[in-house]
Coordinates of C-alpha atoms in Angstrom, one line a residue:
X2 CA 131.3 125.7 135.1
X3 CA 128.8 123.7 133.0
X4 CA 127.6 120.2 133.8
X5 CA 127.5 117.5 131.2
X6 CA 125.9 113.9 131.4
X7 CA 128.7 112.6 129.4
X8 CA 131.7 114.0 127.1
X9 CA 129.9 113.3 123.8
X10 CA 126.0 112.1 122.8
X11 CA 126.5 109.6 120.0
X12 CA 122.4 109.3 118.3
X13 CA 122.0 106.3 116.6
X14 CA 123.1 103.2 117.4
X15 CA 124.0 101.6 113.8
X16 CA 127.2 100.8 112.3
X17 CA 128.3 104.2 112.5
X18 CA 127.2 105.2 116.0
X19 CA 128.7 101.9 117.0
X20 CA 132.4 102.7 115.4
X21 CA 132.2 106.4 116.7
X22 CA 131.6 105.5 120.4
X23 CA 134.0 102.5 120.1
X24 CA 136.6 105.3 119.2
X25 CA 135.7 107.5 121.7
X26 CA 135.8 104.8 124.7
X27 CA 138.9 104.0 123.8
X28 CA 140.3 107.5 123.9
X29 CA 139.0 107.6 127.1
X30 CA 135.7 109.5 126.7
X31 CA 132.3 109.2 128.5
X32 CA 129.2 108.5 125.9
X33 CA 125.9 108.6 126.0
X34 CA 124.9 106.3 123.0
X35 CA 121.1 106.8 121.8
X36 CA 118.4 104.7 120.0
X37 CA 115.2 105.4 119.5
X38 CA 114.3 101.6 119.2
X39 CA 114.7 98.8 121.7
X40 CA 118.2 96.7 122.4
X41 CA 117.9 93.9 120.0
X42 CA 117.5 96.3 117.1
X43 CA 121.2 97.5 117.9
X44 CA 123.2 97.5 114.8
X45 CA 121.0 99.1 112.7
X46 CA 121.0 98.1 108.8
X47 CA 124.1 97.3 108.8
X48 CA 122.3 94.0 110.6
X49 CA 121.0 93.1 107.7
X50 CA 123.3 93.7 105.2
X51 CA 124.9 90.9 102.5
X52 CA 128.6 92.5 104.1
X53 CA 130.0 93.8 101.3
X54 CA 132.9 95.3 101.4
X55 CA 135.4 97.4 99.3
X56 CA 138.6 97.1 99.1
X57 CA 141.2 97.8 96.4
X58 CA 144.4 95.7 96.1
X59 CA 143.8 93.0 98.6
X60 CA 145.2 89.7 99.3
X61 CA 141.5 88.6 98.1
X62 CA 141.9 90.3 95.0
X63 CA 145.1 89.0 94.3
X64 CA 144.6 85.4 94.7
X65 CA 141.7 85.4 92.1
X66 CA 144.5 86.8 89.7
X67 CA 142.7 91.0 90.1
X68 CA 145.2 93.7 89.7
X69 CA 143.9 96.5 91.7
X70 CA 145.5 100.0 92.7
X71 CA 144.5 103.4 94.3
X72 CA 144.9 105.4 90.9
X73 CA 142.1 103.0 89.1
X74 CA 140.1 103.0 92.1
X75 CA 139.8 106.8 92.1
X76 CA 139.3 107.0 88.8
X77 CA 136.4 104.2 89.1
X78 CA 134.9 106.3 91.9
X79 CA 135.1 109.6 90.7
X80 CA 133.4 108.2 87.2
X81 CA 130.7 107.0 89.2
X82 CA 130.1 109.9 91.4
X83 CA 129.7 112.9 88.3
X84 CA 130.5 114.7 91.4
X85 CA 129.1 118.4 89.3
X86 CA 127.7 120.7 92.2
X87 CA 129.5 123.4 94.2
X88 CA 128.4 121.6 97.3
X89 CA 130.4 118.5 96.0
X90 CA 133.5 120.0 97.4
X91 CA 133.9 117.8 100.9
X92 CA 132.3 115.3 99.1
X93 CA 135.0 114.7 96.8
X94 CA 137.5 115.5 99.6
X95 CA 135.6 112.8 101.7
X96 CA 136.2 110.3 98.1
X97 CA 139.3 111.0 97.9
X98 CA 140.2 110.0 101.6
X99 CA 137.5 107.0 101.3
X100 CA 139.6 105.0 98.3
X101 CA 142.7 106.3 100.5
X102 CA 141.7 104.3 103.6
X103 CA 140.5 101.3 101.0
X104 CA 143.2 101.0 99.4
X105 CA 145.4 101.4 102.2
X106 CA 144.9 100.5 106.6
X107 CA 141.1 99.5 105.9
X108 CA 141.3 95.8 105.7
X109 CA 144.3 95.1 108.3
X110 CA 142.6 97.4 111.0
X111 CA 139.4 95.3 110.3
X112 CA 141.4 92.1 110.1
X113 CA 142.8 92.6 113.3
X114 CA 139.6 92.7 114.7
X115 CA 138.9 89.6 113.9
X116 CA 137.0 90.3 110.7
X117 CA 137.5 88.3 107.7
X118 CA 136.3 87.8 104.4
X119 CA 135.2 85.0 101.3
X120 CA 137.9 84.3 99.1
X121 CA 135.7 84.5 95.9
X122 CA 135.8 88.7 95.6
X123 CA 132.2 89.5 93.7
X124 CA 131.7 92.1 90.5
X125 CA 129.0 94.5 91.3
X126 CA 128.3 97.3 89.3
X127 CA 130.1 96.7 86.2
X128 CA 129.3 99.6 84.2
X129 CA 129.8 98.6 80.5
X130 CA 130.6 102.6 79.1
X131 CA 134.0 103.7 78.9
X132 CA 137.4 104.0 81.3
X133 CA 135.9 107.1 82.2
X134 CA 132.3 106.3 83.3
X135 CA 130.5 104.8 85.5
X136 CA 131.3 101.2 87.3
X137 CA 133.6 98.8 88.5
X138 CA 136.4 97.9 85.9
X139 CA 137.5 95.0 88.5
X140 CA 136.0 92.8 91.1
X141 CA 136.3 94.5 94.6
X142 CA 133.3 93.5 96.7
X143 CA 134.5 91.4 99.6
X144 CA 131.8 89.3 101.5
X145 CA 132.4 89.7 105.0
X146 CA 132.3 86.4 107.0
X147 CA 129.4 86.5 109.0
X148 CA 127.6 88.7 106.5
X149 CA 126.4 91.9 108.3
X150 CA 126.1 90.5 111.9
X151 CA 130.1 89.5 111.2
X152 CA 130.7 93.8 110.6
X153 CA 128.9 94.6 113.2
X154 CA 130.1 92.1 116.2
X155 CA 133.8 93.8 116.3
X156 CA 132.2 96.8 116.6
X157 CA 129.4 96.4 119.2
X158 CA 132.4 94.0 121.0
X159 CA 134.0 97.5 121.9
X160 CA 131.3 99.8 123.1
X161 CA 130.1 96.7 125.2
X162 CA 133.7 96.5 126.8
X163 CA 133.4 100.3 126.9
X164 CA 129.8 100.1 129.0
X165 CA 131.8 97.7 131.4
X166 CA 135.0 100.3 131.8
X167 CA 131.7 102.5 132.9
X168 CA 132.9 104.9 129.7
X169 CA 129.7 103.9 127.5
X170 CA 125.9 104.1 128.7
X171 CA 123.5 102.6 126.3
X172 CA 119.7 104.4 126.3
X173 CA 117.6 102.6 123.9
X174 CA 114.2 104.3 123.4
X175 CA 115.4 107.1 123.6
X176 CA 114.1 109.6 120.6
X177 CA 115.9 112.9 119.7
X178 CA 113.5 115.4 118.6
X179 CA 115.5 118.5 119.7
X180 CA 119.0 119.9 120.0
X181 CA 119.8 123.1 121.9
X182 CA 122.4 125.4 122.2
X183 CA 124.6 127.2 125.0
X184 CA 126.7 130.5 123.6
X185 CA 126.0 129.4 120.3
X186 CA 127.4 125.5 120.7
X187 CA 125.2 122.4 120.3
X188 CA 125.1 120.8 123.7
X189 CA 121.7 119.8 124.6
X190 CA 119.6 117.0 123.6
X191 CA 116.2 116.9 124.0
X192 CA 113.9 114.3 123.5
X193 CA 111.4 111.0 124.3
X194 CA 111.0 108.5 126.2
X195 CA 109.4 105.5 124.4
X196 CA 107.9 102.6 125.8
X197 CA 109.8 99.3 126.5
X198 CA 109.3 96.9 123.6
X199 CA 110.0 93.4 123.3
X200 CA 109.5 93.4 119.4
X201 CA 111.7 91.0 117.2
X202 CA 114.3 92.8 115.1
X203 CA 113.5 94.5 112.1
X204 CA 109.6 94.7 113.5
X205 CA 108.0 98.0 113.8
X206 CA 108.1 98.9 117.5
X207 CA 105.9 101.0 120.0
X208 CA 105.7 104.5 119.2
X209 CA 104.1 104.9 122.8
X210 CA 105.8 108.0 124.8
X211 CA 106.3 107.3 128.1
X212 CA 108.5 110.7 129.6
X213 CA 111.0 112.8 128.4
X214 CA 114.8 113.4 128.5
X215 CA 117.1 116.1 128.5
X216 CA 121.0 115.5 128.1
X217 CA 124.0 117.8 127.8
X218 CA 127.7 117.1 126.3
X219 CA 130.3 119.2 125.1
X220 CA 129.8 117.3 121.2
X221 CA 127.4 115.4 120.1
X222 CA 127.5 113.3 116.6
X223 CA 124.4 112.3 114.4
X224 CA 124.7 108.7 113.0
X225 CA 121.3 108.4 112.6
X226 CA 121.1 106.7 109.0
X227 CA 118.8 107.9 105.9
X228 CA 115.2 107.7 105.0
X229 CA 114.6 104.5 102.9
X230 CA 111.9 103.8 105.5
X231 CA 110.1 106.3 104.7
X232 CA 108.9 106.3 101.3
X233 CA 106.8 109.7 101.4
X234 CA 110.0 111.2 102.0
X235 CA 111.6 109.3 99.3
X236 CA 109.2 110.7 96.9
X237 CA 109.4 113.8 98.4
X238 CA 112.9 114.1 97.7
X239 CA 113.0 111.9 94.0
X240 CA 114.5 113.7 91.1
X241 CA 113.3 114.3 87.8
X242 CA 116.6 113.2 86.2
X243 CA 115.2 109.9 87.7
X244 CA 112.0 109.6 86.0
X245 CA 108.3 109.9 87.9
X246 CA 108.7 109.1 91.1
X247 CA 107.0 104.8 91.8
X248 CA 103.7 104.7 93.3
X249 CA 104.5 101.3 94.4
X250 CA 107.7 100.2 96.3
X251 CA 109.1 97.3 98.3
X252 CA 111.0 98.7 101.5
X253 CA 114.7 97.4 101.7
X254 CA 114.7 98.3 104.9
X255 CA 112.8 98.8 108.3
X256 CA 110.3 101.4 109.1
X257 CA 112.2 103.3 111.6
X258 CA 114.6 104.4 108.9
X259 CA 112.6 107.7 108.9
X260 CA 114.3 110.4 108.4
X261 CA 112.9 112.3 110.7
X262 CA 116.8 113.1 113.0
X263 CA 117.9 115.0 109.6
X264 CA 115.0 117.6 110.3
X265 CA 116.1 117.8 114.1
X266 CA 120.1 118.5 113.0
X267 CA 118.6 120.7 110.0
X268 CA 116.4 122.8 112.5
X269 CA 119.3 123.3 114.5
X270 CA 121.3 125.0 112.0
X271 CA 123.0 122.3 110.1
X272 CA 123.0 122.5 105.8
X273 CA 121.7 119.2 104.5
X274 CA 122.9 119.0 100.7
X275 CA 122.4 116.2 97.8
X276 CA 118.8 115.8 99.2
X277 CA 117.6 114.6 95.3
X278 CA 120.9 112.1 95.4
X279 CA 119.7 108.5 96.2
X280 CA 120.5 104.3 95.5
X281 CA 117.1 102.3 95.1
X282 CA 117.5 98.9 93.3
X283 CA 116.0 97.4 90.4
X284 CA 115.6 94.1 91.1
X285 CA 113.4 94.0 94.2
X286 CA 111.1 91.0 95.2
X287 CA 108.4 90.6 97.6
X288 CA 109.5 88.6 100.7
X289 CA 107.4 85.5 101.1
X290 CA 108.4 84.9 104.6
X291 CA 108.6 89.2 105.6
X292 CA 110.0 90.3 108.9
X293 CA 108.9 94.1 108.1
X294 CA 105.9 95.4 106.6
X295 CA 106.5 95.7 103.1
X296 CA 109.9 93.7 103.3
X297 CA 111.9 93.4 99.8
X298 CA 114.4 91.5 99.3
X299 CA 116.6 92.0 96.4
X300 CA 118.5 89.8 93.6
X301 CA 122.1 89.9 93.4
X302 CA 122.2 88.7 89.4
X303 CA 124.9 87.4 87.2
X304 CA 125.0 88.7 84.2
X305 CA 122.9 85.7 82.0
X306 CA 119.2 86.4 83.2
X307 CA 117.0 88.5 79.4
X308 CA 116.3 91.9 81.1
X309 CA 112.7 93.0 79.8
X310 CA 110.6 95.8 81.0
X311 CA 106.6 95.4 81.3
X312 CA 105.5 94.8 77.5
X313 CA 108.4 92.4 76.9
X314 CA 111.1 94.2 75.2
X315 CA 114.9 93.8 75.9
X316 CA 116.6 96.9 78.2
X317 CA 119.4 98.9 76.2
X318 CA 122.7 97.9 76.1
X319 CA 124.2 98.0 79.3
X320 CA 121.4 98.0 81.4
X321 CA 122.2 94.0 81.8
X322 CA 121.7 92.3 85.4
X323 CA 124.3 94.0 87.6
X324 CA 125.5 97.0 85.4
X325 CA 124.1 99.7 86.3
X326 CA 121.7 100.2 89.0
X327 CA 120.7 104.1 88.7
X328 CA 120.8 103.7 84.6
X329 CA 118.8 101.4 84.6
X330 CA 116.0 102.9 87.4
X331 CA 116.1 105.3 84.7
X332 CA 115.5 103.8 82.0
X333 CA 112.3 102.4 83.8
X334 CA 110.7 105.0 85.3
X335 CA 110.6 106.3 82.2
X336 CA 108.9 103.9 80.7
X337 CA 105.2 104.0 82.2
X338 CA 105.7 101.2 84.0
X339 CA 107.3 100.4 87.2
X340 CA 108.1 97.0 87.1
X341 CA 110.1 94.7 84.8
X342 CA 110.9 90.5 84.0
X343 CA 114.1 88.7 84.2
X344 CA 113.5 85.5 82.3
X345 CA 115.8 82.6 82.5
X346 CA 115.9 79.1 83.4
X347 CA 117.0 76.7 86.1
X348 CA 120.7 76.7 84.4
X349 CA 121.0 80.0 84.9
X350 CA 119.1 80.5 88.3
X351 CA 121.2 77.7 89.9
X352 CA 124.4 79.3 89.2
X353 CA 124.1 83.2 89.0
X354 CA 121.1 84.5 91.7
X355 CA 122.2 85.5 95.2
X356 CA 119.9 87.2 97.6
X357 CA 120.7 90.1 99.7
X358 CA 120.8 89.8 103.3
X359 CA 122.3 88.4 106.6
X360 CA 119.0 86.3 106.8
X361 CA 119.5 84.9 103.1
X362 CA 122.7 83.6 103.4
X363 CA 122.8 81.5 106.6
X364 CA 125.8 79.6 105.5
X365 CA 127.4 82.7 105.3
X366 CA 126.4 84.2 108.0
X367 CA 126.3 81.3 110.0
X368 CA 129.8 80.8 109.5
X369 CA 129.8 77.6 108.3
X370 CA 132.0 76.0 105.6
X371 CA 130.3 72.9 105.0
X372 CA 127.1 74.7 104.6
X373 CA 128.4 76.9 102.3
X374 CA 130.2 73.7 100.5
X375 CA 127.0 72.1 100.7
X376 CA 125.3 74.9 98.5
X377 CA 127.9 75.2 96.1
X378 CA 126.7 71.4 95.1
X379 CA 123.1 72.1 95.2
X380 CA 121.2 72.8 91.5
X381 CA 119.7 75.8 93.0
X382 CA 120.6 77.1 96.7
X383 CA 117.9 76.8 99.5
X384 CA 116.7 80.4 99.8
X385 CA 116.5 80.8 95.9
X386 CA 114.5 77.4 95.9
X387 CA 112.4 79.0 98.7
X388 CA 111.5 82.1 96.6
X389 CA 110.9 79.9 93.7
X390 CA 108.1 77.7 95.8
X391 CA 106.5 80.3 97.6
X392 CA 107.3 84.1 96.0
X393 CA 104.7 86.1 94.8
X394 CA 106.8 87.4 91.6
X395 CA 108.3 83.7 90.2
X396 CA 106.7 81.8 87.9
X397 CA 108.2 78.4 87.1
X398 CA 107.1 76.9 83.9
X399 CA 108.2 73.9 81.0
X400 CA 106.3 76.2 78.3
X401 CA 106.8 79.0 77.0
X402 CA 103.7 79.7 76.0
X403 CA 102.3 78.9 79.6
X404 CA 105.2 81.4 80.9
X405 CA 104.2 84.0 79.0
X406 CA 100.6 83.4 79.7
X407 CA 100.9 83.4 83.8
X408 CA 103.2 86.9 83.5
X409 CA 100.0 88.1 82.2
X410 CA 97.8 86.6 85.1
X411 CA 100.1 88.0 87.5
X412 CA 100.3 91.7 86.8
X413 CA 96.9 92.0 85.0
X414 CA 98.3 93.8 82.5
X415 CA 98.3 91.3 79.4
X416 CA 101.3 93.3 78.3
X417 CA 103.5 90.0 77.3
X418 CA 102.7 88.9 73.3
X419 CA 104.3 84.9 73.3
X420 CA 104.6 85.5 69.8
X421 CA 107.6 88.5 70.8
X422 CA 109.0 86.9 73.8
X423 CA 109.6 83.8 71.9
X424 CA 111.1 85.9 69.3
X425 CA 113.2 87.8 71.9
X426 CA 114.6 84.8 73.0
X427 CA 114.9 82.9 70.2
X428 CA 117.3 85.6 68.5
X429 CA 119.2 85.6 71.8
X430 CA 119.9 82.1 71.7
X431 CA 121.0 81.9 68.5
X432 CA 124.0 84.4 69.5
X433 CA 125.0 81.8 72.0
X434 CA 126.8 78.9 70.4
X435 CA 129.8 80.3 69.1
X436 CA 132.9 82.2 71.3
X437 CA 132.0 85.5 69.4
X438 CA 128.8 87.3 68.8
X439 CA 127.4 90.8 68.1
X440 CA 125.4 90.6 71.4
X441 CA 126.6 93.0 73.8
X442 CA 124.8 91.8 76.7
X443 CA 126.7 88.0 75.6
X444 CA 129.7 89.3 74.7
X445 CA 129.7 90.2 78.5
X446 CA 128.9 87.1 79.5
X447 CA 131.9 85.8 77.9
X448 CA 134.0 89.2 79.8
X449 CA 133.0 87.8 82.7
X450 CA 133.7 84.3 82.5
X451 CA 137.6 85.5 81.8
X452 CA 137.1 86.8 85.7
X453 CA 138.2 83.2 88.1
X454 CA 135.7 84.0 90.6
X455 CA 133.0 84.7 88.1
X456 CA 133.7 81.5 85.6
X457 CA 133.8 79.3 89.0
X458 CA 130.6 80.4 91.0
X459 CA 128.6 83.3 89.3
X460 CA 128.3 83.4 85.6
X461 CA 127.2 80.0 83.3
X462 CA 128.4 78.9 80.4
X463 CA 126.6 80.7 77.4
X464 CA 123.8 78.7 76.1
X465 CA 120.0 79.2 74.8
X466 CA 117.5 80.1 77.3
X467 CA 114.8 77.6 75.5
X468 CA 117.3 74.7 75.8
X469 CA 115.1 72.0 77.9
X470 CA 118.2 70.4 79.2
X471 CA 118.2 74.0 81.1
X472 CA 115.4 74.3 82.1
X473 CA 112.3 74.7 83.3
X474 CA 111.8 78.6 82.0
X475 CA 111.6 81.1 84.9
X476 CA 110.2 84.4 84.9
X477 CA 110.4 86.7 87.7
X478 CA 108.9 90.4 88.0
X479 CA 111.2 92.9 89.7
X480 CA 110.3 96.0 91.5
X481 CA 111.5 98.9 93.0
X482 CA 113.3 98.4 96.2
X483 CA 113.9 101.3 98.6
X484 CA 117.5 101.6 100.5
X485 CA 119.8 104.2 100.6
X486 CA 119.8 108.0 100.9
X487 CA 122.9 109.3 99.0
X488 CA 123.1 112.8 100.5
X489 CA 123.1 114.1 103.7
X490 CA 124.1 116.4 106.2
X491 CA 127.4 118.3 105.0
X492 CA 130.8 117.7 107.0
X493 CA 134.5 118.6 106.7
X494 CA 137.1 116.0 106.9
X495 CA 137.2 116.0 110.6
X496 CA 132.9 115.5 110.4
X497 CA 132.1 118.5 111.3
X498 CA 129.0 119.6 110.4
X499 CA 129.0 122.4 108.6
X500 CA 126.3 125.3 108.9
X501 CA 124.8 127.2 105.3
X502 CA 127.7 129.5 105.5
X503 CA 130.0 126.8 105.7
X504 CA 131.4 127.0 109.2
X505 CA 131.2 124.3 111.4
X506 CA 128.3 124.3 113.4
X507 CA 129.3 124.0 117.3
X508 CA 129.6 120.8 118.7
X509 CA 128.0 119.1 116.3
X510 CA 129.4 116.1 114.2
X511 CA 127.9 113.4 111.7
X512 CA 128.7 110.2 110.1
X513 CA 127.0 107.3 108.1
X514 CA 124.3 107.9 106.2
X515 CA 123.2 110.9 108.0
X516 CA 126.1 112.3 106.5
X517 CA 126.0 111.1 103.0
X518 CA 128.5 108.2 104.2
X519 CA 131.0 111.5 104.3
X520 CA 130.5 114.7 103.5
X521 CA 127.1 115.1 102.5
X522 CA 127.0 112.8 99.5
X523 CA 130.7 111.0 98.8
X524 CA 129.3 108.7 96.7
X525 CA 128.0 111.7 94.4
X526 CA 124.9 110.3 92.2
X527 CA 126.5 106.4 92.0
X528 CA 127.6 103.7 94.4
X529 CA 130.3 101.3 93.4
X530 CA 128.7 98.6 95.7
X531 CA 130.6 97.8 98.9
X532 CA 130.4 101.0 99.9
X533 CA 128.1 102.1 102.0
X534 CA 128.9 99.5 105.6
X535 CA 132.7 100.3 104.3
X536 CA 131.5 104.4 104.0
X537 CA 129.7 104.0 107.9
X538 CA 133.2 102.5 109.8
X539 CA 135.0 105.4 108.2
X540 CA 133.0 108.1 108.9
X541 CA 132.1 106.2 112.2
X542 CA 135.9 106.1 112.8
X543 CA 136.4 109.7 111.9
X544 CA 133.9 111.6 113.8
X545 CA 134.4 109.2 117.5
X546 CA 138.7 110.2 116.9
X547 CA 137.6 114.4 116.0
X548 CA 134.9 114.6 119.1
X549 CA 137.5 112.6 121.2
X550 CA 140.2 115.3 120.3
X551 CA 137.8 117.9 120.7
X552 CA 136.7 117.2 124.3
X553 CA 140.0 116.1 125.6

C-alpha cells in the first residue's frame, strides 16, 4: 500500500490555496499547504487587493435603489467574455456556475464568516455599447471591509484552526519545480528548499536553495496564481488583437508572480488554454513610496477626468475613465505610444480618484469609520494628496499654459500643442452648463449622477475644467500596469484538470488564477471588475470540496 505525506498538496498559498485547504480541513483531510515565499507573504495578491467584490441582487444593491438579477447578470457576463473558442466550453460552464453562486449563497456564506461590506456599491466597468456588449449595466462591486486583508482573514482563520486540529501543515519556501506520477496518477511533488527570509511583504525574497523536498498525496491542486510578475512572459504571451506589446510597464503586482508553476503542471500533462487572454490596466502610476520593484499603483476614476493619449487628443467615445479597460489598452497600443494624460482639476480629483490597494485605503482597511468619515470631508483624500506632492506622473498647475508646458518636460516628447489642449478643453466645457448636451463622455456624467452611490461620493457635478473656482489644473500621465492573467490551466466543474485530450489528468486539480479563475479563462477576454478575489473563493471552494470527496 502506498505511503502519502498527507491526503492532498495544496501549492500556493493565496486566496485560492487558502479557501481549498480550509475546505479540505474541514472535511477532515490532511494537507500539506505550499509557498515558495516566506510566512508573512501568506495571502498572496489577494493581500493587496482594493476587495472588490461581485455580487448581483444584494442587500447592498438594494439599499442604493439597484435592481439586480441573475438573468442580467449573465447576460452582462457573457457580453463581456465574447467567449468564441472551442476551448471556451468549461469556461462558459465555469460562468455560468460563477453568476450562479453570485447571485445566489455567495454573500451569506461570506457574511457568516464574518465578512462584510461598504454600503456605497461602486460602478466599474461601465461599458457604454449596447445591452449586448461589454460592461456593467448596474453597480455591483462591493468593497469588502478591511479591503483585501478583510477577504483573506476568514480564510487564513480556518487553515490556522486546521494547523491546530493537526489537519493542516504549512511549508513556506517550499518551491515546486516537479510533479510525478505513480500508474499514471499525479502524486508526487518535487521540489526546493529555499532559504529562510525575513523580507517585508510584497519584497522580492531569497532565491537561495538550501535542500530539496519530495512529497506524495493521493491529489494535489495548483493555486499557484498567474504571471503579471513576470513581464517577459507577459510579452511573450500578448496578442496582436491587443496592439504591440509595451516596452515599458509598471508591475501591479509582486515579482514572485512568475509563472513559472504553469510550466511544471503543463510539463506534467495538463492543457493550458487562453494563454493570449489577459487584464492589464490603463491607468497605472508610479508608486512614490514603492514596496516592490517597479510598484504601480492604479487609479480607480470617476467618469469626469479629459482622457487624452500622448499628442493631446481626446480617446473615442467610450473609452472614458472606467469604461472599458481592454478597449481602451487597445486603442493605445495602437497608437505609437504607450502612455496617456487625464487632465482635470482639484474639483474633480477631490471627489472622483480612488487608489487601488489595501495599503491605499487605510480607513478602509483599517476598519475605521471615523477615518473613513473623516476623508469623505477632506478636499482631496490623504493618499491622493500624497501622489499629488510626491508622484512622478502629476503635475499640479494654476496655468494652463504652464500645464501643458511641464507634460512636455516630463515625457520629453514635446507632444502637447497649448494651443489644442486649450482648445480640447475649452469645447468640453462649453458642453457643461446645461442638463443636455451632444457630449457622450458628459452625457455619461449626467448617467451616472442618476446612480445614489455615484451622485453622493464618485461623480461631480458637471462643470468646465478651466473654471478657477475648480481648480488648480491637474495633469497626470498613465501607464500600463500589469495584473492579471486571464487564461489558465483547463478544469471541469469539479476542477479537474483536464489533459489535451480532455480527460482529467490524475490527481491533479486547479483553482484561482492558475486556472483562469475557473476553467481555463471564465472571464473569456473581459472582466466585469469584482471578479477575480470573488473568481479565487469559488474555484478555491470547489477544488478543496472535489479533492476532499475524492480522497475520502
Amino acid at each position: 500500500m502506498a505511503t502519502y505525506d498527507a491526503d492532498v498538496i495544496v501549492i500556493g498559498a493565496g486566496l485560492a490555496g487558502l479557501a481549498a485547504t480550509a475546505e479540505l480541513a474541514e472535511a477532515g483531510r490532511k494537507v500539506i499547504l505550499l509557498d515558495q515565499e516566506p510566512e508573512q507573504a501568506i495571502g498572496g495578491q489577494a493581500h493587496w487587493s482594493f476587495g472588490g467584490l461581485f455580487f448581483v441582487d444584494s442587500p447592498e444593491q438594494r439599499r442604493m435603489r439597484v435592481k439586480d438579477n441573475r438573468a442580467l447578470a449573465l447576460q452582462d457576463w457573457m457580453g463581456s467574455a465574447g467567449f468564441d473558442r472551442p476551448e471556451d466550453h468549461w469556461p462558459r460552464k465555469w460562468a455560468e456556475a460563477y453568476v450562479d453562486f453570485a447571485a445566489g449563497e455567495k454573500r451569506s456564506w461570506l457574511h457568516a464568516m464574518g465578512m462584510r461590506w461598504f454600503p456605497v456599491v461602486g460602478w466599474a466597468e461601465r461599458g457604454g455599447y449596447d445591452a449586448q456588449g461589454h460592461g456593467n449595466s448596474v453597480p455591483r462591486f462591493h468593497i469588502t471591509w478591511g479591503t483585501g486583508p478583510g477577504v483573506v482573514a476568514p480564510f487564513e482563520r480556518r487553515v490556522r484552526e486546521g494547523v491546530a486540529a493537526g489537519r493542516v501543515e504549512l511549508r513556506f519556501r517550499h518551491r515546486v519545480t516537479d510533479l510525478g506520477r505513480t500508474d499514471g496518477a499525479v502524486d508526487t511533488v518535487r521540489g526546493e528548499v529555499l532559504a529562510a527570509d525575513s523580507v517585508e511583504r510584497g519584497k522580492a525574497s531569497s532565491r537561495e536553495v538550501t535542500g530539496d523536498f519530495e512529497l506524495r498525496a493521493q491529489a494535489v491542486i495548483v493555486t499557484s496564481g498567474g504571471i503579471g510578475g513576470n513581464h517577459d512572459l507577459v510579452r511573450k504571451n500578448w496578442p496582436e488583437r491587443l496592439g504591440k506589446a509595451p516596452q515599458t510597464m509598471v508591475a501591479g503586482v509582486p515579482a514572485h508572480v512568475d509563472g513559472l508553476m504553469l510550466d511544471v503542471a503543463e510539463g506534467a500533462g495538463a492543457r493550458l488554454i487562453n494563454r493570449d487572454r489577459m487584464w492589464h490596466y490603463t491607468e497605472g502610476l508610479q508608486n512614490w513610496n514603492p514596496i516592490w520593484d517597479n510598484h504601480g499603483i492604479r487609479i480607480l476614476p470617476g467618469p469626469s477626468s479629459l482622457w487624452l493619449d500622448a499628442t493631446g487628443k481626446r480617446l473615442p467615445a467610450p473609452l472614458w475613465p472606467g469604461f472599458d479597460t481592454l478597449g481602451t489598452l487597445e486603442h493605445i497600443m495602437r497608437s505609437g505610444h504607450e502612455y496617456t494624460w487625464f487632465v482635470l482639476n482639484k474639483r474633480i480629483i477631490g471627489k472622483e480618484f480612488a487608489l487601488s490597494g489595501s495599503e491605499q485605503n487605510p480607513d478602509l482597511t483599517g476598519k475605521s469609520v471615523r477615518d473613513v468619515v473623516e476623508r469623505a470631508r477632506l478636499d482631496v483624500p490623504g493618499p491622493v494628496q500624497s501622489f499629488m506632492d510626491h508622484g512622478a506622473d502629476f503635475i499640479v498647475e494654476q496655468d494652463l499654459g504652464a500645464l501643458a508646458r511641464r507634460m512636455n518636460e516630463l515625457t520629453g516628447d514635446k507632444l502637447i500643442d497649448e494651443a489644442e489642449l486649450r482648445r480640447t478643453i475649452v469645447e468640453r466645457d462649453r458642453e457643461t452648463v446645461n442638463p443636455f448636451t451632444k457630449d457622450l463622455q458628459v452625457m455619461a456624467i449626467h448617467g451616472a449622477r442618476k446612480y445614489l452611490g455615484d451622485k453622493l461620493i464618485r461623480t461631480v457635478t458637471p462643470h468646465p475644467i478651466l473654471d478657477p473656482k475648480a481648480g488648480p489644473l491637474i495633469a497626470v500621465r498613465l501607464n500600463i500596469l500589469t495584473r492579471k492573467s486571464l487564461g489558465g490551466l483547463e478544469t471541469d466543474l469539479a476542477a479537474r484538470v483536464l489533459s489535451e485530450g480532455g480527460e482529467p489528468l490524475p490527481g491533479v486539480y486547479a483553482a484561482g488564477e492558475a486556472a483562469g479563475f475557473g476553467g481555463g479563462g471564465v472571464h473569456g477576454y473581459r472582466s466585469l471588475e469584482g471578479t477575480f478575489l470573488g473568481g479565487c473563493i469559488f474555484s478555491g471552494r470547489t477544488a478543496g470540496r472535489s479533492a476532499a470527496k475524492a480522497v475520502g
